[in-house]
Every structure is written in C-alpha cells, then in structure tokens.
PDB file of C-alpha atoms in Angstrom:
ATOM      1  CA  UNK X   1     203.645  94.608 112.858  1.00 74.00           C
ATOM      2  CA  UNK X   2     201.275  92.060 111.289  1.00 93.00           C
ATOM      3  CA  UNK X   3     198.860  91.961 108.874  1.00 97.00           C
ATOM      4  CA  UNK X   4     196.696  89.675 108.114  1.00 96.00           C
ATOM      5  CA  UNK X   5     196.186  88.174 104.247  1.00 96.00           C
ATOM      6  CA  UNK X   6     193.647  86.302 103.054  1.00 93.00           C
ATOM      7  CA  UNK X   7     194.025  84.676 100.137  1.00 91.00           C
ATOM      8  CA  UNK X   8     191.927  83.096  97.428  1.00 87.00           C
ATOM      9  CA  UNK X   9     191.649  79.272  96.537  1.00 81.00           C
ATOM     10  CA  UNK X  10     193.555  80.165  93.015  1.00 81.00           C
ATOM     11  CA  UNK X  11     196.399  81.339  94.750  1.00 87.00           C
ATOM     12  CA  UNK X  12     196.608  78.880  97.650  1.00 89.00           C
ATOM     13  CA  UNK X  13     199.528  77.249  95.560  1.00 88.00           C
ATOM     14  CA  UNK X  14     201.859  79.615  96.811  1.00 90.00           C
ATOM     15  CA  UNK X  15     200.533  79.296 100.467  1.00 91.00           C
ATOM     16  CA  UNK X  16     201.062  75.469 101.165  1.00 91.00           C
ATOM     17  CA  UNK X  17     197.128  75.552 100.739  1.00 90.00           C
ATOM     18  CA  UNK X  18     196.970  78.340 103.264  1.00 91.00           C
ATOM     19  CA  UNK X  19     193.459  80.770 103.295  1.00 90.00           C
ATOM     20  CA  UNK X  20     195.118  82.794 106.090  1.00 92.00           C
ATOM     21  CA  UNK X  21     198.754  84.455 106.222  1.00 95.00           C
ATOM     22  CA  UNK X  22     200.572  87.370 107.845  1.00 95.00           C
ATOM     23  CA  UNK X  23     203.039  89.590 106.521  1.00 96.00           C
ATOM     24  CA  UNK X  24     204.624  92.060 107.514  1.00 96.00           C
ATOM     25  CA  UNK X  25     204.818  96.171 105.534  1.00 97.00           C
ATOM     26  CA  UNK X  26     204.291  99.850 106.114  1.00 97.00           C
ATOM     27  CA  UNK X  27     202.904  99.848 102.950  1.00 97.00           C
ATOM     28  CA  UNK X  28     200.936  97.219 100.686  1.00 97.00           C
ATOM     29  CA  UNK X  29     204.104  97.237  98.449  1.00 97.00           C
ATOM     30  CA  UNK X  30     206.479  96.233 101.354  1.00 97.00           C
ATOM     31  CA  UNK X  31     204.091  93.618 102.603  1.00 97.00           C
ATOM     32  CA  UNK X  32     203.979  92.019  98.812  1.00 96.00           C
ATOM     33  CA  UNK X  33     207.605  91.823  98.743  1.00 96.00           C
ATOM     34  CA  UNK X  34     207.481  90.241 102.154  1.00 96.00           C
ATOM     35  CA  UNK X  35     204.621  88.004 101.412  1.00 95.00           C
ATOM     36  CA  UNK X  36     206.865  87.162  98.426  1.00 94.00           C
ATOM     37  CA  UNK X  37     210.206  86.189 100.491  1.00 93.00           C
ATOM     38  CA  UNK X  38     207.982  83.704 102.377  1.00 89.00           C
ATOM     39  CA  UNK X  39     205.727  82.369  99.586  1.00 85.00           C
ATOM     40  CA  UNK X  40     207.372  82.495  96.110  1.00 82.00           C
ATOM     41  CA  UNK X  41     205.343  82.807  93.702  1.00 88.00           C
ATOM     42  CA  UNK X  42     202.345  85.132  95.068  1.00 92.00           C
ATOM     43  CA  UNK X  43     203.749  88.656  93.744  1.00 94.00           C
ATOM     44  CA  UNK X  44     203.649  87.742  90.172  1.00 93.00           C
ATOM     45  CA  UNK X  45     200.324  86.867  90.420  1.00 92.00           C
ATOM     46  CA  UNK X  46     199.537  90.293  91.977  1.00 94.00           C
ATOM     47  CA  UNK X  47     202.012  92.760  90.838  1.00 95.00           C
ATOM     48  CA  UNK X  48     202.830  92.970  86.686  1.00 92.00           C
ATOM     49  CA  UNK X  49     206.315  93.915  85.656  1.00 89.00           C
ATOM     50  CA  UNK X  50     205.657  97.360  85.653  1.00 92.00           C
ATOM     51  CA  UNK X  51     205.432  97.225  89.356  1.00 90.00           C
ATOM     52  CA  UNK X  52     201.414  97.883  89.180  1.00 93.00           C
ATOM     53  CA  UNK X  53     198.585  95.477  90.423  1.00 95.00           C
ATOM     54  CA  UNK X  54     197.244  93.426  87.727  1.00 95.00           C
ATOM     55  CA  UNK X  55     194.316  94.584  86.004  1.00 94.00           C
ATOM     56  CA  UNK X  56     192.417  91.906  87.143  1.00 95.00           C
ATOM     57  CA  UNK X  57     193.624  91.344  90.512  1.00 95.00           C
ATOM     58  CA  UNK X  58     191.394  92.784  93.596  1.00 96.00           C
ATOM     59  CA  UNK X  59     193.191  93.895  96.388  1.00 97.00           C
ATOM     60  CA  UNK X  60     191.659  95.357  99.923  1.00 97.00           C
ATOM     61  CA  UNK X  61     192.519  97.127 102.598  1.00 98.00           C
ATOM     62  CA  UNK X  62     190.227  96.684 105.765  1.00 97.00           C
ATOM     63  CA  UNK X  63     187.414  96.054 103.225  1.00 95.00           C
ATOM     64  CA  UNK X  64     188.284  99.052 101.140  1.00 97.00           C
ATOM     65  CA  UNK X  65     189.419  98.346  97.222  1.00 97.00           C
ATOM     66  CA  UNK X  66     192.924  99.774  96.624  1.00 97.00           C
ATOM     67  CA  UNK X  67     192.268 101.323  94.015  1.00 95.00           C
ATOM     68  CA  UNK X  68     190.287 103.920  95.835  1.00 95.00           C
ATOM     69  CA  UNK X  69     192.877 104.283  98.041  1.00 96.00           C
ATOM     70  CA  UNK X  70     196.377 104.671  97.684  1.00 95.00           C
ATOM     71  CA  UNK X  71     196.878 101.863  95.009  1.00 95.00           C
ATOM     72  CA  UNK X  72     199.890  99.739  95.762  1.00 96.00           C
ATOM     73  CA  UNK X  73     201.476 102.485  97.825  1.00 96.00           C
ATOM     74  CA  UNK X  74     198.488 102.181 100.307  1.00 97.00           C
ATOM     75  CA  UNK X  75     200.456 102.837 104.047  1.00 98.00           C
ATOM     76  CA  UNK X  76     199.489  99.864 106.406  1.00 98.00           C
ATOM     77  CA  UNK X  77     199.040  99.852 109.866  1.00 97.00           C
ATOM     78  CA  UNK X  78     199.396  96.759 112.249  1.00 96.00           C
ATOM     79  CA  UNK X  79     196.343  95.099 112.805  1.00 95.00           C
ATOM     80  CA  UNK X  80     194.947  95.825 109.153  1.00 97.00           C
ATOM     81  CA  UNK X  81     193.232  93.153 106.723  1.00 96.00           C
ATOM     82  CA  UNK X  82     194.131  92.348 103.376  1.00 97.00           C
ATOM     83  CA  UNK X  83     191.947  90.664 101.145  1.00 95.00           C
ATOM     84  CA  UNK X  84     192.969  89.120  97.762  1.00 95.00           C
ATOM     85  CA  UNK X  85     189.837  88.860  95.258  1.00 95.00           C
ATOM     86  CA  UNK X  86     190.921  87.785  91.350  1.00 95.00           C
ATOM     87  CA  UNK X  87     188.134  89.906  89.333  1.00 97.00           C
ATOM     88  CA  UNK X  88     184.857  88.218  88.413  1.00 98.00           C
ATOM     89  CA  UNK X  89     184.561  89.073  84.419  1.00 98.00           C
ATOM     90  CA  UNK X  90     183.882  88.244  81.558  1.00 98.00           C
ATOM     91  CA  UNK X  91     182.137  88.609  78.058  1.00 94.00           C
TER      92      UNK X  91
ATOM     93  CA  UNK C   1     174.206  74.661  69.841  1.00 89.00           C
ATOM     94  CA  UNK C   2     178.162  74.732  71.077  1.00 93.00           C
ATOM     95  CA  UNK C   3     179.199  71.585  73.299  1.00 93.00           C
ATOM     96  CA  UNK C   4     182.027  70.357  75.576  1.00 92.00           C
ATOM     97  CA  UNK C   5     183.031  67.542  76.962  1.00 92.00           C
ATOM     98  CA  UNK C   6     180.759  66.498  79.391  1.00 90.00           C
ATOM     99  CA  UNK C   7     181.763  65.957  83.339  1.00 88.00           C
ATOM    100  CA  UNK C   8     179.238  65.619  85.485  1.00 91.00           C
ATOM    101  CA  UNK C   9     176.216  67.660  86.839  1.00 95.00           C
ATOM    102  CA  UNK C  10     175.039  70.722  88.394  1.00 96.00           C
ATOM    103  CA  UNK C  11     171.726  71.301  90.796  1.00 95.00           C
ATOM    104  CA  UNK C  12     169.661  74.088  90.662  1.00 96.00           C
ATOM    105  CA  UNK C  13     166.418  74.495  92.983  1.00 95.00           C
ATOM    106  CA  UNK C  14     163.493  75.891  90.548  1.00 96.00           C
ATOM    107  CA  UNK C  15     163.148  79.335  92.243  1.00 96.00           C
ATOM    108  CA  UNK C  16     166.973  80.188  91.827  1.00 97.00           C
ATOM    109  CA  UNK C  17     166.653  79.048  88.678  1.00 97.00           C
ATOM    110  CA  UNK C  18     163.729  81.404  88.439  1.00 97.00           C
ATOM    111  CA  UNK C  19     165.682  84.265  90.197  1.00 98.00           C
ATOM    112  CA  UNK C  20     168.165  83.911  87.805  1.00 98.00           C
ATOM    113  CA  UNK C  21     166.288  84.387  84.582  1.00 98.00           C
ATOM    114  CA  UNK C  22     164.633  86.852  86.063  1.00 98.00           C
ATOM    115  CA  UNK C  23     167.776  89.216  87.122  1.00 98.00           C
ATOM    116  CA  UNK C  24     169.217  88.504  83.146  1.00 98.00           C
ATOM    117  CA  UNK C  25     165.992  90.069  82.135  1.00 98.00           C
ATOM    118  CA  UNK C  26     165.767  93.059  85.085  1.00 98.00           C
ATOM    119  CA  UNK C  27     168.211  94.435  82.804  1.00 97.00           C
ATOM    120  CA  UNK C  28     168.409  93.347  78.951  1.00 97.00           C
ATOM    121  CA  UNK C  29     170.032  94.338  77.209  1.00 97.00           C
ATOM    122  CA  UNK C  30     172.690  94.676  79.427  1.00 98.00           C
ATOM    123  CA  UNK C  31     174.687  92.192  81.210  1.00 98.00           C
ATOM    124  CA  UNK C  32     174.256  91.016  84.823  1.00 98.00           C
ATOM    125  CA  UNK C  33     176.369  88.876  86.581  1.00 98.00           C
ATOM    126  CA  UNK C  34     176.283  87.468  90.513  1.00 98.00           C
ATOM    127  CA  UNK C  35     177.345  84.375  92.408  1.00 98.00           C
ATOM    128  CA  UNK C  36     174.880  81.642  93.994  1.00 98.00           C
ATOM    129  CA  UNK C  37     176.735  80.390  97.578  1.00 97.00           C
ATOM    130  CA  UNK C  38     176.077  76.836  99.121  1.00 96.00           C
ATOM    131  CA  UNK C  39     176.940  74.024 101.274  1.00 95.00           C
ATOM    132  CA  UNK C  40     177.658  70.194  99.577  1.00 92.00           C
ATOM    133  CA  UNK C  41     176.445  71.203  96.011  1.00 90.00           C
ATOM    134  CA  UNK C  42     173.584  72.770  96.813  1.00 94.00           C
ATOM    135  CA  UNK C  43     172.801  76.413  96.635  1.00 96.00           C
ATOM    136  CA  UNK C  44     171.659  78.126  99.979  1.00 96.00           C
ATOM    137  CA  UNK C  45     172.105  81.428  98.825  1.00 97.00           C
ATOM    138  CA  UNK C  46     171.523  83.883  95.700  1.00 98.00           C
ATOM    139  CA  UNK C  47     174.341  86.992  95.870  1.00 98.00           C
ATOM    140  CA  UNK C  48     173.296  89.013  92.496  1.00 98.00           C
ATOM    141  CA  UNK C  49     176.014  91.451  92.155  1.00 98.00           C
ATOM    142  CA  UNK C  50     176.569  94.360  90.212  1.00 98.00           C
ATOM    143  CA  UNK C  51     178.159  94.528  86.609  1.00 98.00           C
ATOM    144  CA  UNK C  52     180.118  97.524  86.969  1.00 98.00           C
ATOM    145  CA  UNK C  53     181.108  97.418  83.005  1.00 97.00           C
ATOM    146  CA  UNK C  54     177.187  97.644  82.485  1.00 96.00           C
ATOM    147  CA  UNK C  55     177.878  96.370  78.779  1.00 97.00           C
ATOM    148  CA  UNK C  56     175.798  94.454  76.486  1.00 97.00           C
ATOM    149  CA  UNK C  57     179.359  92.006  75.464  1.00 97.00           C
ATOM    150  CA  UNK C  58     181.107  92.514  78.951  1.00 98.00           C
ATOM    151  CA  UNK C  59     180.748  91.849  82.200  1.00 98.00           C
ATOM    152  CA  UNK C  60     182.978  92.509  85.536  1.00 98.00           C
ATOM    153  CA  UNK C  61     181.573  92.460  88.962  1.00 98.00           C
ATOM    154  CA  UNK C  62     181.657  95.154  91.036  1.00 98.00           C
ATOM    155  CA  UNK C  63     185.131  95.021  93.273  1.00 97.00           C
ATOM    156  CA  UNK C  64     183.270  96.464  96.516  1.00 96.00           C
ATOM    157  CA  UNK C  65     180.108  94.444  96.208  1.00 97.00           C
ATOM    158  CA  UNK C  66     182.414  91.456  95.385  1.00 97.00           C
ATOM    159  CA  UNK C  67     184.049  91.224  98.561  1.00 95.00           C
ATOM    160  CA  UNK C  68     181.174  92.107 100.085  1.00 95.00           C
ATOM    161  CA  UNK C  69     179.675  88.851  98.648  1.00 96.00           C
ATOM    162  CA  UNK C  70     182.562  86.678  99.507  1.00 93.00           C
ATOM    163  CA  UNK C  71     183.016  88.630 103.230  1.00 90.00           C
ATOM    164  CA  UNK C  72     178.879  87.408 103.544  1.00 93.00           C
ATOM    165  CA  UNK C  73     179.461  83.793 102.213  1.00 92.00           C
ATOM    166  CA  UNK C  74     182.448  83.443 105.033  1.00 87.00           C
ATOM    167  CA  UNK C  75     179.783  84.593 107.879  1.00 88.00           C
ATOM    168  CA  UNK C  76     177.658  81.950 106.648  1.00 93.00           C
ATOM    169  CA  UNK C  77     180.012  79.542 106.274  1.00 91.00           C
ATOM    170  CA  UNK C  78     178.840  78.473 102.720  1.00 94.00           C
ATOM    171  CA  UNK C  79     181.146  77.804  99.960  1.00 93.00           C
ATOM    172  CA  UNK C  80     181.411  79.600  96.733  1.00 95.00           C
ATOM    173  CA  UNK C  81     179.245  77.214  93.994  1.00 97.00           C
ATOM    174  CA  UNK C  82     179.018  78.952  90.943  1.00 98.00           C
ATOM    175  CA  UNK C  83     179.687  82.679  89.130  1.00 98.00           C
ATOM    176  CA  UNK C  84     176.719  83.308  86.838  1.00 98.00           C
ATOM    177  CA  UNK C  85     176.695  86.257  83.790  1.00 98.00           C
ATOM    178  CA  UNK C  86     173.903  86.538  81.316  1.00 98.00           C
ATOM    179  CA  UNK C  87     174.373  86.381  77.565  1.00 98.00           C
ATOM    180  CA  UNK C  88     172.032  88.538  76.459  1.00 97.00           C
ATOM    181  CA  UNK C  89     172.379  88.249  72.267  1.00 96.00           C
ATOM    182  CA  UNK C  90     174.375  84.793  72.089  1.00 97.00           C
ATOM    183  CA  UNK C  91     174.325  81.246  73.532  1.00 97.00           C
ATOM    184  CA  UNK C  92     174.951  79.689  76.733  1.00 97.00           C
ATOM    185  CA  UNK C  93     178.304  78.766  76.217  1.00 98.00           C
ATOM    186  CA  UNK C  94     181.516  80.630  77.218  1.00 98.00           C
ATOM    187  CA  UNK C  95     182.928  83.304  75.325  1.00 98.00           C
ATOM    188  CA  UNK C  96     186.502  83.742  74.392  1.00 97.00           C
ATOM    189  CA  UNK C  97     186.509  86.310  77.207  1.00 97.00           C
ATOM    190  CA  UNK C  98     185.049  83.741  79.798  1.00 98.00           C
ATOM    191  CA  UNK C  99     187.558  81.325  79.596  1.00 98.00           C
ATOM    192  CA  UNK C 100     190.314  83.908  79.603  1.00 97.00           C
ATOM    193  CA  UNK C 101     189.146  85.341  82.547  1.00 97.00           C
ATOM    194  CA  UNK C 102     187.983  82.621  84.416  1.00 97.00           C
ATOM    195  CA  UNK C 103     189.886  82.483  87.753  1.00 94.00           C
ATOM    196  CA  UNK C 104     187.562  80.927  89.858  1.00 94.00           C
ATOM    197  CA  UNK C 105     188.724  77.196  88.939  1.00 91.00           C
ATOM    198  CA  UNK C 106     186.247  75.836  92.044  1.00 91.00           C
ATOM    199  CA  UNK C 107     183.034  77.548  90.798  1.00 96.00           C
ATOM    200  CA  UNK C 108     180.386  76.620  88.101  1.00 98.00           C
ATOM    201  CA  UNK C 109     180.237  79.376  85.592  1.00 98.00           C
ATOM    202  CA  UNK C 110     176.579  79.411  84.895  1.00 98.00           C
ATOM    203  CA  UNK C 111     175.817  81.367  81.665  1.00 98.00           C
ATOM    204  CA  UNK C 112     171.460  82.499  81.348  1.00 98.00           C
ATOM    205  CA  UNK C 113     171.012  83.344  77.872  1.00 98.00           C
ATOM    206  CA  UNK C 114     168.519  85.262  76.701  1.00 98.00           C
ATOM    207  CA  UNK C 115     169.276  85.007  72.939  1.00 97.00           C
ATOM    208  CA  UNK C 116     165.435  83.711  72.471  1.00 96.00           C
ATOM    209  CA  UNK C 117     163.540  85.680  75.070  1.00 90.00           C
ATOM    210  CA  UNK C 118     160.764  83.408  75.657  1.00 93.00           C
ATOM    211  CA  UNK C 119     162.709  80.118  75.578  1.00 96.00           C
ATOM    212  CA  UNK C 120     165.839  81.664  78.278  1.00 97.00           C
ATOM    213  CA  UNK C 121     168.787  78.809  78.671  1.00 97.00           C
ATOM    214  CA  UNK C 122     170.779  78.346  81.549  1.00 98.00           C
ATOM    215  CA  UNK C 123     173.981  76.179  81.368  1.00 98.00           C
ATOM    216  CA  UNK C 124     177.215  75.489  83.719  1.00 98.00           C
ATOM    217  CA  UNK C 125     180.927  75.268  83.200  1.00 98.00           C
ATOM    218  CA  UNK C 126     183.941  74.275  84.351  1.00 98.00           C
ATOM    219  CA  UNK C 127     186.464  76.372  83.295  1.00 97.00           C
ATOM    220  CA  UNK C 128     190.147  75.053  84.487  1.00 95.00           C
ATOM    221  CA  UNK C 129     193.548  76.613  82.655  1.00 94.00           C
ATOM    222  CA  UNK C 130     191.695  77.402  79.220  1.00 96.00           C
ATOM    223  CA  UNK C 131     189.822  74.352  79.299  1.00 97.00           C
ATOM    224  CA  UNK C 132     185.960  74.177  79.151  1.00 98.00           C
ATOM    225  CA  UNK C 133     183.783  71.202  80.753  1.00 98.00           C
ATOM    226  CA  UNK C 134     180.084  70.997  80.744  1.00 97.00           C
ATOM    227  CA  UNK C 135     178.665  70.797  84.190  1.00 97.00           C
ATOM    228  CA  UNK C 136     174.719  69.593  83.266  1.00 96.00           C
ATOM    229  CA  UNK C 137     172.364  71.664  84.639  1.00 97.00           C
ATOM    230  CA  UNK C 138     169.498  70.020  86.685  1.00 96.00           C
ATOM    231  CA  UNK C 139     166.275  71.997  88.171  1.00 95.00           C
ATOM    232  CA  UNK C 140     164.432  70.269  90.819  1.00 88.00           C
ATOM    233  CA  UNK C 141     161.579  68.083  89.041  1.00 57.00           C
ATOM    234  CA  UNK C 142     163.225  67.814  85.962  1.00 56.00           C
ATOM    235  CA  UNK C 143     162.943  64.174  86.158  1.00 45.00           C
ATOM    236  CA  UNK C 144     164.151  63.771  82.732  1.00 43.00           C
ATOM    237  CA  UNK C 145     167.566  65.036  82.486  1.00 45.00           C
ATOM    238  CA  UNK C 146     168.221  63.798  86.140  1.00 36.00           C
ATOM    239  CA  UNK C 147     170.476  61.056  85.105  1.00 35.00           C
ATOM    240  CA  UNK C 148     173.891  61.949  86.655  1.00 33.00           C
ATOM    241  CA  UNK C 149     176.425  61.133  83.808  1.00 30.00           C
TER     242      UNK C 149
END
C-alpha cells in the first residue's frame, strides 16, 4: 500500500526538503500518523488537537478536497494522491 | 501611505498589471484574489481564482480551483511568483489578516487597491513568520522607479 504525498514548500521542513513522499493508511488518518512516525513534525501542522484538520489546511484526495469527502476519515486506496495545499486567505 | 522595510523588487509586464486591475474591478465591491505563475521572476502566467468568502474585508481562495491552479502551474513547470487579493476600501498594504494568514513564505503577496477608483495601486510583499517586507513593484516602461534597491 502506498500513497503518494505531495507536500507544499512551507512544510518541506519536516520532509528533509522533500516535494514528494509516500505513506502508507487505509484511511487519511492512518496515513497522517504514518507520515508522522517518519517525518516529525508534519501532523501538527495538519491535524489540531482536537484530532480535526486545521481550518486552514487543504487536504486532497485524487484531486478531490476532503472536506467534500469523508474529512479526515476519508478510506484510501493504494495508488491514491494526496495533495497538501495551506489555504490562500486573507483580509 | 503605510511602509515597510524595503527588500528588493518585483516585475510586472504592463498587461498583467492591466489584468489585474481589471479583475479587482470585475467585481467591486467584493474581493478577488488569484495567483500569477512564472519562471526566474518573471510572470508567464495569470491564474485568477475564485474568492469563495465573496466578502468585501475577506478573502479565501477557492480549495478546488486552488489546486487546480497549483496542479496547472506543475504541468507547466512554472513556479509559484506571487498570491494577489484586492483591497477594495483600504490601502495596498497587508492587513492584520494577511500577515496572519500568509503561508506562502516563497510568493509575493501583491495587494490592487481600489480605495481611489481612478488612481488603482498595486504593491508586493513579503510576508515571512509575521514579518512584512516591501517587494517594489516595477511595470515594464516604468523607467523611473526601475532602480533595483
């Protein structure tokens, strides 16, 4: 099972500067917490402490925002693309 | 008129400059917002994107249109060189709001007010971890501000 992450410059801290990483989940939760045991650092930035994605935090599923789908229970399949996209806002 | 620190400048061809005063004004009063995609500083391509918040004080990009945007930019292979909003009752300078939810530390925010409709300003920012830097705005043939600082 692999999916593949792509990840935005803000966050390429956590990556070793990475724009591309795999991960492994049946869900988008499980992959987080497995993107998490190889790159500490990346969940807090997606997830707040109420277990939720952050309000200004985009996350995709094969192109498709989350939030239209199952949130961060979304089921994964292998061979599915995740895409990481901070919001664009402002006043 | 608000000022930062300056460091450095920022190119803009006249018709993008054009295009972008004239999607502020397709839809005063409301906000618009979109991104302007390029290759070594200079901008190839003009993404105008949706403000989904459709506010007159607020502005947050569309999330489908957004990645659609970036997905386009990555076909192209062109970089991401600025995120501009309009300011349609205030000046072109960063709100509160803009700096806390700037998370695009490699872009130019570029801000097109339209607080005096016939004279419309366009300036860039840097915004890095809360801090504001003016990136100088330059149009093609604007031979007098072309000094790079």
């Amino acid at each position: 099972m692999a999916i593949e992450v792509r990840v935005p410059t803000v966050l390429r801290t956590h990556t070793g500067g990475e724009k591309r990483i795999t991960g492994d989940g049946a869900t988008l939760q499980e992959l987080i917490d497995d993107l998490e045991r190889r790159n500490s650092g990346l969940k807090p930035a997606i997830v707040g402490g109420d277990g939720q994605l952050h309000r200004f935090i985009n996350l995709y599923v094969n192109d498709e925002d989350v939030r239209f789908l199952g949130g961060i229970a979304t089921p994964l399949e292998d061979g599915d693309s995740v895409s990481i996209l901070p919001a664009v806002a402002g006043g | 008129m608000t000022r930062a620190q300056g460091n450095g400048r920022f190119d803009l061809d006249q018709a993008t400059y054009d295009a972008l005063v004239a999607h502020a004004r397709s839809d005063f009063p409301y906000e618009v917002c979109g991104l302007l995609a390029g290759k070594d500083g200079r901008v190839a391509r003009h993404l105008p994107v949706s403000n989904a918040a459709r506010s007159m004080t607020y502005y947050e990009m569309d999330s489908r249109e957004l990645l659609k945007a970036f997905n386009e930019m990555d076909d192209a292979d062109l970089d991401l060189l600025a995120i501009y909003h309009s300011h349609t009752h205030t000046e072109a300078f960063p709100s509160p709001t803009d700096v806390e939810l700037a998370f695009y530390p490699e872009a130019v925010y570029l801000i097109v007010s339209l607080q005096y409709a016939d004279e419309p300003a366009v300036r860039g920012f840097e915004i890095v971890d809360g801090h504001v830097a003016e990136r100088a705005v330059h149009v093609d043939g604007d031979g007098a501000t072309a000094a790079a600082r």
